[in-house]
Tab-separated table of C-alpha atoms in Angstrom:
chain	number	residue	atom	x	y	z
A	23	MET	CA	40.398	69.042	-67.648
A	24	ARG	CA	40.762	71.699	-64.974
A	25	ASN	CA	40.364	69.037	-62.291
A	26	GLU	CA	42.972	66.910	-64.082
A	27	GLN	CA	45.511	69.735	-64.004
A	28	ALA	CA	44.718	70.365	-60.311
A	29	VAL	CA	45.357	66.648	-59.631
A	30	TYR	CA	48.654	66.846	-61.551
A	31	ARG	CA	49.797	69.940	-59.653
A	32	ARG	CA	49.100	68.232	-56.334
A	33	VAL	CA	50.720	64.933	-57.325
A	34	LEU	CA	53.831	66.576	-58.784
A	35	ARG	CA	54.244	68.803	-55.717
A	36	ARG	CA	53.934	65.776	-53.421
A	37	GLU	CA	56.086	63.424	-55.469
A	38	THR	CA	59.019	65.845	-55.678
A	39	HIS	CA	59.166	66.256	-51.890
A	40	ALA	CA	59.816	63.656	-49.183
A	41	SER	CA	56.644	62.533	-47.402
A	42	ARG	CA	58.381	61.991	-44.012
A	43	THR	CA	55.972	59.117	-43.432
A	44	SER	CA	58.691	56.658	-42.356
A	45	ALA	CA	60.214	59.088	-39.848
A	46	ALA	CA	56.787	60.016	-38.466
A	47	VAL	CA	55.749	56.351	-38.130
A	48	VAL	CA	59.025	55.413	-36.367
A	49	THR	CA	58.602	58.360	-33.970
A	50	ALA	CA	54.963	57.439	-33.316
A	51	VAL	CA	55.852	53.780	-32.674
A	52	VAL	CA	58.590	54.776	-30.192
A	53	VAL	CA	56.132	57.025	-28.313
A	54	ILE	CA	53.469	54.253	-28.392
A	55	VAL	CA	55.970	51.771	-26.861
A	56	LEU	CA	56.887	54.279	-24.119
A	57	LEU	CA	53.199	54.974	-23.408
A	58	ALA	CA	52.439	51.225	-23.340
A	59	GLY	CA	55.213	50.853	-20.735
A	60	VAL	CA	53.739	53.664	-18.631
A	61	ILE	CA	50.213	52.187	-18.896
A	62	ALA	CA	51.478	48.672	-18.019
A	63	VAL	CA	53.290	49.947	-14.914
A	64	GLY	CA	50.231	52.027	-13.940
A	65	VAL	CA	47.849	49.089	-14.277
A	66	TRP	CA	50.275	46.845	-12.355
A	67	TRP	CA	50.443	49.458	-9.582
A	68	LEU	CA	46.621	49.528	-9.427
A	69	ALA	CA	46.032	45.782	-9.748
A	70	VAL	CA	48.664	44.406	-7.341
A	71	PRO	CA	48.806	46.609	-4.235
A	72	GLY	CA	51.471	44.311	-2.734
A	73	ASP	CA	53.970	45.284	-5.442
A	74	ARG	CA	53.591	49.057	-4.990
A	75	ASP	CA	56.747	49.280	-2.855
A	76	THR	CA	58.793	47.610	-5.622
A	77	ILE	CA	57.435	50.011	-8.294
A	78	GLU	CA	57.999	53.065	-6.105
A	79	GLY	CA	61.551	51.790	-5.466
A	80	TRP	CA	62.180	51.926	-9.248
A	81	PHE	CA	60.984	55.533	-9.377
A	82	ASP	CA	63.272	56.412	-6.455
A	83	SER	CA	66.311	54.888	-8.195
A	84	ALA	CA	65.391	56.792	-11.409
A	85	SER	CA	65.191	60.030	-9.388
A	86	ALA	CA	68.593	59.258	-7.852
A	87	LEU	CA	70.014	58.908	-11.396
A	88	ALA	CA	68.665	62.397	-12.184
A	89	GLY	CA	70.837	63.685	-9.337
A	90	ASP	CA	73.981	62.452	-11.147
A	91	ARG	CA	75.074	65.503	-13.170
A	92	ALA	CA	77.154	63.590	-15.725
A	93	ALA	CA	74.225	61.271	-16.520
A	94	LEU	CA	71.906	64.291	-16.829
A	95	VAL	CA	74.212	66.098	-19.271
A	96	THR	CA	74.740	62.926	-21.366
A	97	ALA	CA	70.997	62.264	-21.547
A	98	GLY	CA	70.363	65.938	-22.366
A	99	VAL	CA	72.925	66.006	-25.188
A	100	VAL	CA	71.533	62.778	-26.698
A	101	GLY	CA	68.001	64.215	-26.434
A	102	LEU	CA	69.085	67.489	-28.068
A	103	GLY	CA	70.774	65.561	-30.912
A	104	ILE	CA	67.600	63.568	-31.653
A	105	ALA	CA	65.539	66.777	-31.315
A	106	VAL	CA	67.677	68.549	-33.936
A	107	LEU	CA	67.196	65.569	-36.283
A	108	LEU	CA	63.409	65.573	-35.765
A	109	LEU	CA	63.172	69.365	-36.232
A	110	ALA	CA	65.254	69.167	-39.423
A	111	LEU	CA	62.966	66.431	-40.779
A	112	ALA	CA	59.917	68.517	-39.870
A	113	LEU	CA	61.102	71.846	-41.283
A	114	LEU	CA	63.397	71.134	-44.268
A	115	PRO	CA	61.600	70.812	-47.624
A	116	GLY	CA	63.196	67.422	-48.437
A	117	ARG	CA	63.313	67.785	-52.217
A	118	LEU	CA	63.666	64.451	-53.995
A	119	PRO	CA	66.156	64.030	-56.859
A	120	ARG	CA	63.615	64.006	-59.674
A	121	ARG	CA	62.115	66.392	-62.192
A	122	ALA	CA	58.487	66.940	-62.961
A	123	ARG	CA	56.301	68.476	-65.628
A	124	SER	CA	52.869	67.863	-67.018
A	125	THR	CA	52.103	67.372	-70.693
A	126	GLU	CA	48.750	67.867	-72.340
A	127	ARG	CA	47.763	64.328	-71.311
A	128	VAL	CA	49.993	62.965	-68.536
A	129	ALA	CA	52.045	64.171	-65.595
A	130	LEU	CA	55.680	63.152	-65.964
A	131	LEU	CA	58.181	62.435	-63.189
A	132	VAL	CA	61.739	61.489	-64.107
A	133	ASP	CA	64.409	60.486	-61.581
A	134	ASP	CA	67.614	62.503	-61.938
A	135	GLY	CA	69.554	59.221	-62.115
A	136	VAL	CA	67.651	58.194	-65.260
A	137	LEU	CA	68.469	61.562	-66.867
A	138	ALA	CA	72.120	61.218	-65.817
A	139	ASP	CA	72.344	57.808	-67.543
A	140	ALA	CA	70.770	59.278	-70.682
A	141	VAL	CA	73.203	62.231	-70.637
A	142	ALA	CA	76.232	59.958	-70.154
A	143	ASP	CA	75.116	57.665	-72.980
A	144	ALA	CA	74.464	60.591	-75.343
A	145	VAL	CA	77.858	62.177	-74.642
A	146	ALA	CA	79.639	58.824	-75.011
A	147	ALA	CA	77.945	58.194	-78.366
A	148	ARG	CA	78.751	61.731	-79.592
A	149	CYS	CA	82.417	61.589	-78.514
A	150	GLY	CA	82.905	58.002	-79.685
A	151	VAL	CA	84.085	56.740	-76.311
A	152	ASP	CA	82.943	53.838	-74.168
A	153	PRO	CA	80.009	54.789	-71.873
A	154	ARG	CA	82.165	53.745	-68.907
A	155	GLN	CA	84.480	56.669	-69.746
A	156	VAL	CA	81.705	59.214	-69.194
A	157	SER	CA	80.145	60.026	-65.860
A	158	ALA	CA	77.239	62.420	-65.460
A	159	THR	CA	75.559	63.907	-62.396
A	160	VAL	CA	72.220	65.621	-62.775
A	161	GLY	CA	71.339	67.833	-59.815
A	162	ARG	CA	68.623	70.347	-59.192
A	163	ARG	CA	70.739	73.269	-60.415
A	164	ARG	CA	73.732	71.828	-62.208
A	165	THR	CA	74.407	69.014	-64.624
A	166	ALA	CA	78.049	67.905	-64.523
A	167	VAL	CA	79.568	65.680	-67.191
A	168	ARG	CA	83.086	64.276	-66.964
A	169	VAL	CA	84.668	62.653	-70.002
A	170	THR	CA	87.851	60.590	-69.976
A	171	PRO	CA	88.972	60.740	-73.629
A	172	ILE	CA	90.868	58.155	-75.650
A	173	SER	CA	94.556	59.115	-75.628
A	174	GLY	CA	95.394	61.300	-78.589
A	175	VAL	CA	91.778	61.811	-79.683
A	176	PRO	CA	90.493	65.319	-78.873
A	177	VAL	CA	87.003	65.812	-77.446
A	178	ASP	CA	84.684	68.267	-79.204
A	179	ARG	CA	83.487	70.096	-76.083
A	180	GLU	CA	80.725	72.040	-77.785
A	181	ALA	CA	79.254	68.974	-79.461
A	182	ALA	CA	79.482	66.994	-76.212
A	183	ALA	CA	77.700	69.752	-74.264
A	184	ASP	CA	75.039	70.013	-76.998
A	185	SER	CA	74.386	66.271	-76.927
A	186	ALA	CA	74.081	66.367	-73.118
A	187	ALA	CA	71.587	69.259	-73.279
A	188	SER	CA	69.537	67.596	-76.015
A	189	ALA	CA	69.395	64.301	-74.054
A	190	VAL	CA	67.672	66.207	-71.236
A	191	ALA	CA	65.574	68.279	-73.667
A	192	ALA	CA	64.243	65.077	-75.285
A	193	LEU	CA	62.047	64.655	-72.210
A	194	GLY	CA	61.077	68.319	-72.084
A	195	PHE	CA	63.447	69.459	-69.355
A	196	SER	CA	66.282	71.955	-69.623
A	197	ALA	CA	69.860	71.806	-68.378
A	198	THR	CA	73.111	73.682	-68.928
A	199	PRO	CA	75.786	71.025	-68.724
A	200	GLU	CA	79.204	71.714	-67.241
A	201	LEU	CA	81.672	69.593	-69.166
A	202	THR	CA	85.003	68.462	-67.729
A	203	VAL	CA	87.521	66.592	-69.839
A	204	ALA	CA	90.119	64.560	-67.926
A	205	ARG	CA	93.683	65.699	-68.590
A	206	GLN	CA	94.882	62.149	-69.004
A	207	GLY	CA	93.172	59.930	-71.551
A	208	VAL	CA	93.061	56.157	-71.609
A	209	VAL	CA	94.065	53.637	-74.251
A	210	SER	CA	90.814	52.311	-75.632
B	25	MET	CA	51.015	58.938	-54.267
B	26	ARG	CA	49.363	58.112	-50.969
B	27	SER	CA	46.735	60.589	-49.890
B	28	ASN	CA	47.600	60.752	-46.193
B	29	SER	CA	48.223	64.139	-44.664
B	30	ARG	CA	51.845	65.152	-44.872
B	31	VAL	CA	51.145	68.118	-42.590
B	32	LEU	CA	50.321	65.600	-39.841
B	33	ASN	CA	53.615	63.757	-40.479
B	34	ARG	CA	55.603	66.954	-40.155
B	35	GLY	CA	53.437	68.202	-37.269
B	36	LEU	CA	54.152	65.072	-35.222
B	37	LEU	CA	57.896	65.339	-35.944
B	38	LEU	CA	57.866	69.057	-35.015
B	39	LEU	CA	55.969	68.468	-31.750
B	40	CYS	CA	58.213	65.565	-30.673
B	41	GLY	CA	61.325	67.546	-31.709
B	42	LEU	CA	60.277	70.603	-29.663
B	43	LEU	CA	59.381	68.525	-26.575
B	44	LEU	CA	62.633	66.586	-26.785
B	45	ALA	CA	64.636	69.796	-27.319
B	46	ALA	CA	63.022	71.366	-24.238
B	47	ALA	CA	63.675	68.234	-22.143
B	48	GLY	CA	67.248	67.939	-23.417
B	49	MET	CA	67.974	71.629	-22.757
B	50	THR	CA	66.552	71.317	-19.239
B	51	ALA	CA	68.661	68.234	-18.504
B	52	VAL	CA	71.863	69.887	-19.835
B	53	LEU	CA	71.228	73.081	-17.841
B	54	ALA	CA	70.352	71.148	-14.672
B	55	GLY	CA	73.528	69.081	-15.053
B	56	THR	CA	75.828	72.070	-15.661
B	57	PRO	CA	75.852	74.287	-12.545
B	58	SER	CA	78.051	76.991	-14.132
B	59	TRP	CA	75.456	77.486	-16.929
B	60	GLU	CA	72.484	77.110	-14.642
B	61	SER	CA	73.731	79.897	-12.368
B	62	ARG	CA	73.844	82.284	-15.365
B	63	TRP	CA	70.260	81.549	-16.342
B	64	THR	CA	68.315	82.230	-13.175
B	65	GLY	CA	64.923	83.668	-12.430
B	66	PRO	CA	61.411	82.393	-13.078
B	67	TRP	CA	62.152	81.512	-16.741
B	68	SER	CA	65.156	79.217	-16.210
B	69	PRO	CA	64.178	75.819	-17.709
B	70	PRO	CA	64.955	73.636	-14.640
B	71	ASP	CA	62.945	76.074	-12.515
B	72	LEU	CA	60.024	75.980	-14.980
B	73	VAL	CA	60.036	72.172	-15.077
B	74	GLY	CA	60.230	71.957	-11.267
B	75	ARG	CA	57.287	74.331	-10.837
B	76	GLY	CA	55.287	72.555	-13.552
B	77	LEU	CA	55.845	69.138	-11.928
B	78	SER	CA	54.922	70.368	-8.453
B	79	ARG	CA	51.771	72.092	-9.789
B	80	ALA	CA	50.766	68.885	-11.634
B	81	GLY	CA	51.329	66.931	-8.410
B	82	GLU	CA	49.161	69.393	-6.434
B	83	THR	CA	46.360	69.235	-9.023
B	84	ALA	CA	46.502	65.421	-9.064
B	85	ALA	CA	46.258	65.350	-5.264
B	86	THR	CA	43.013	67.377	-5.344
B	87	LEU	CA	41.276	64.910	-7.708
B	88	PRO	CA	38.765	62.642	-5.907
B	89	SER	CA	39.706	58.976	-5.632
B	90	VAL	CA	37.448	56.396	-7.278
B	91	GLY	CA	37.010	53.102	-5.404
B	92	GLY	CA	40.171	53.664	-3.371
B	93	VAL	CA	42.243	54.436	-6.479
B	94	PRO	CA	43.781	57.949	-6.558
B	95	GLY	CA	42.108	60.154	-9.190
B	96	GLY	CA	45.479	61.491	-10.412
B	97	VAL	CA	46.615	57.983	-11.382
B	98	LEU	CA	43.352	57.291	-13.216
B	99	VAL	CA	43.497	60.595	-15.134
B	100	GLY	CA	47.174	59.990	-16.012
B	101	LEU	CA	46.419	56.462	-17.253
B	102	GLY	CA	43.400	57.719	-19.224
B	103	LEU	CA	45.439	60.447	-20.911
B	104	ALA	CA	48.226	57.972	-21.758
B	105	ALA	CA	45.679	55.519	-23.230
B	106	LEU	CA	44.023	58.314	-25.270
B	107	LEU	CA	47.373	59.504	-26.630
B	108	ALA	CA	48.399	55.909	-27.466
B	109	ALA	CA	45.062	55.341	-29.269
B	110	LEU	CA	45.542	58.564	-31.294
B	111	LEU	CA	49.070	57.522	-32.266
B	112	ILE	CA	47.899	54.011	-33.257
B	113	TRP	CA	45.226	55.657	-35.466
B	114	PHE	CA	47.972	57.863	-36.936
B	115	VAL	CA	50.183	54.849	-37.775
B	116	CYS	CA	47.267	52.863	-39.226
B	117	THR	CA	46.163	55.678	-41.556
B	118	ARG	CA	49.596	56.261	-43.133
B	119	HIS	CA	48.996	54.014	-46.140
B	120	ARG	CA	45.644	55.295	-47.245
B	121	GLY	CA	44.590	56.237	-50.748
B	122	GLY	CA	45.225	53.061	-52.772
B	123	THR	CA	42.199	51.607	-54.577
B	124	THR	CA	41.544	48.698	-56.929
B	125	THR	CA	38.830	50.404	-58.976
B	126	VAL	CA	40.131	52.699	-61.661
B	127	LEU	CA	36.880	53.830	-63.245
B	128	ARG	CA	33.208	53.998	-62.262
B	129	LEU	CA	30.637	54.595	-64.970
B	130	GLU	CA	27.009	55.258	-64.111
B	131	ALA	CA	24.244	54.539	-66.624
B	132	ASP	CA	20.464	54.195	-66.506
B	133	GLY	CA	20.647	50.404	-66.417
B	134	GLY	CA	23.246	50.191	-63.669
B	135	HIS	CA	26.888	50.963	-63.146
B	136	THR	CA	30.195	49.624	-64.384
B	137	ALA	CA	33.392	49.467	-62.334
B	138	VAL	CA	36.696	48.911	-64.127
B	139	ASP	CA	39.328	47.042	-62.109
B	140	ARG	CA	42.972	48.059	-61.844
B	141	ASN	CA	43.973	44.856	-63.676
B	142	VAL	CA	42.469	46.217	-66.906
B	143	ALA	CA	44.726	49.276	-66.715
B	144	GLU	CA	47.622	46.972	-65.801
B	145	ALA	CA	47.012	44.822	-68.905
B	146	LEU	CA	46.735	47.812	-71.220
B	147	LEU	CA	49.459	50.057	-69.849
B	148	SER	CA	52.131	48.043	-68.020
B	149	ALA	CA	51.893	44.737	-69.886
B	150	GLU	CA	52.309	46.572	-73.199
B	151	LEU	CA	55.392	48.432	-71.974
B	152	GLU	CA	56.975	45.440	-70.233
B	153	GLU	CA	57.238	43.666	-73.603
B	154	ARG	CA	59.654	46.330	-74.818
B	155	PRO	CA	63.313	45.275	-74.612
B	156	ASP	CA	64.393	48.667	-73.219
B	157	VAL	CA	61.982	48.487	-70.263
B	158	LEU	CA	62.956	46.493	-67.176
B	159	SER	CA	59.617	46.693	-65.447
B	160	ALA	CA	56.363	48.617	-65.506
B	161	ARG	CA	53.685	48.579	-62.852
B	162	THR	CA	50.347	50.265	-62.493
B	163	ARG	CA	48.694	51.377	-59.277
B	164	VAL	CA	45.598	53.436	-58.686
B	165	TYR	CA	45.186	56.105	-56.003
B	166	ARG	CA	42.444	58.536	-55.152
B	167	VAL	CA	43.771	62.090	-55.370
B	168	ARG	CA	41.331	64.974	-54.663
B	169	GLY	CA	38.477	62.491	-55.025
B	170	THR	CA	39.611	61.431	-58.503
B	171	GLU	CA	41.010	57.993	-59.353
B	172	THR	CA	44.542	58.569	-60.679
B	173	ILE	CA	46.720	55.957	-62.386
B	174	ASP	CA	50.355	55.807	-61.294
B	175	LEU	CA	52.404	54.175	-64.059
B	176	ALA	CA	55.991	53.526	-62.913
B	177	VAL	CA	58.424	52.470	-65.628
B	178	THR	CA	61.978	51.326	-64.900
B	179	VAL	CA	64.128	51.599	-68.024
B	180	ARG	CA	67.282	49.716	-68.901
B	181	ARG	CA	70.576	51.560	-69.109
B	182	GLY	CA	71.036	52.772	-72.663
B	183	ALA	CA	67.326	53.070	-73.431
B	184	ASP	CA	66.145	55.953	-75.593
B	185	LEU	CA	63.962	57.826	-73.084
B	186	ALA	CA	62.083	59.792	-75.756
B	187	ARG	CA	61.056	56.511	-77.413
B	188	VAL	CA	59.989	54.993	-74.114
B	189	LEU	CA	57.911	58.109	-73.413
B	190	ALA	CA	56.361	57.956	-76.890
B	191	ALA	CA	55.480	54.274	-76.351
B	192	THR	CA	53.963	55.181	-72.996
B	193	GLU	CA	51.829	57.886	-74.596
B	194	GLN	CA	50.677	55.370	-77.230
B	195	ALA	CA	49.634	52.977	-74.475
B	196	VAL	CA	47.818	55.856	-72.749
B	197	ASP	CA	45.983	56.635	-76.017
B	198	ALA	CA	44.896	52.970	-76.230
B	199	TRP	CA	43.673	53.144	-72.633
B	200	ASP	CA	41.776	56.399	-73.336
B	201	ALA	CA	40.099	54.801	-76.369
B	202	LEU	CA	38.990	51.838	-74.256
B	203	ALA	CA	37.891	53.792	-71.192
B	204	GLY	CA	36.085	56.523	-73.090
B	205	VAL	CA	36.871	59.091	-70.389
B	206	ARG	CA	40.120	60.752	-69.369
B	207	VAL	CA	41.597	59.382	-66.175
B	208	PRO	CA	44.574	61.379	-64.791
B	209	ILE	CA	47.783	59.393	-65.385
B	210	VAL	CA	51.143	60.001	-63.717
B	211	VAL	CA	54.072	58.488	-65.619
B	212	ARG	CA	57.299	58.074	-63.710
B	213	LEU	CA	60.591	56.990	-65.200
B	214	SER	CA	62.369	55.495	-62.204
B	215	ASP	CA	65.940	54.669	-61.347
B	216	ARG	CA	66.972	51.041	-61.233
B	217	SER	CA	67.146	49.667	-57.708
B	218	TRP	CA	69.692	47.133	-56.456
B	219	SER	CA	67.166	44.324	-57.020
B	220	ASP	CA	67.010	45.166	-60.739
B	221	GLY	CA	70.631	43.989	-60.951
B	222	LEU	CA	69.343	40.447	-60.371
B	223	ARG	CA	67.208	40.534	-63.508
B	224	ALA	CA	67.956	39.009	-66.919
B	225	PRO	CA	71.279	40.319	-68.215
B	226	ASP	CA	70.178	41.240	-71.777
B	227	ARG	CA	71.175	44.720	-72.851
B	228	VAL	CA	70.094	47.145	-75.531
B	229	ARG	CA	72.739	48.832	-77.653
């Protein structure tokens, strides 16, 4: 049982944060391709002594490019941009839009989008409007619900907010919905 | 639910990011004389890189040549090959942790291994028959040395989530009764993906 809860804690922690596997694999593959290029040129230089002048000529032209200040600054700015992206991927927590909890038997992960659909459906049913007239966004901190009422039919805000909160509570999570009612209704 | 090290993923990104940032900063400073002149002394990046390169060149020149091949070239090629091999190992180990055996039972007369398909038949197949479930799939991963079932359920729009969860727990109870031991189970209620739009158009109201 204790081991089960330890497994759940680990899985829920991992599954609510981005793994960064794709970014790390892409970075590794790019570095592997660059290294393969370096190794191929090195082996060529060793194996065919007659071509050494050609290879050294390439290095000279690359060095000449480094003398061009505009090219240096452009390459540096591009490099800095990619570096910022890589550092952000490495250091930001990367929370995924889903909620997690463990019950007595299972660990439960629910995507925020699934909860948003449930909230929108519950509010639409409670207010007696078409589900297309309700949009809901479930975020980490806030749950926003926007209702476009039927013209001339008032929306019971309290009941709508209650139904949104109970839709989330049905799965054991909590939310304080922020309800917005559009000023202009539609003809149903 | 893979069990590969996420610290390694982030470590590689951090290392590459820092190296690229240092190279980029050096290139920008070297290409902008007005900035370079403000940052002088032994710690200015272009100066550091220049000294580092010349020191590496001097060290390479002192290495003995093997069979007429300069030692510096051989060491450089060896290091590049080692780094490439490490990175290939890194890429190949990114999808580790999946297993097809969900349960191993040891007894005096031998041992029994339960295949993932049994869990699939009991958990996912049961749920997939429900009209409010689009798809359900079962996978098994080893987490902290324990086989863990990952049960992903994609629900239709309009489904009663509490009912789907109750049905899932019923299926888990049936699995527990069959297996006789508790296997950790992770239930995930997932968003529909674009490909789910291509499925049968029946709806639940």
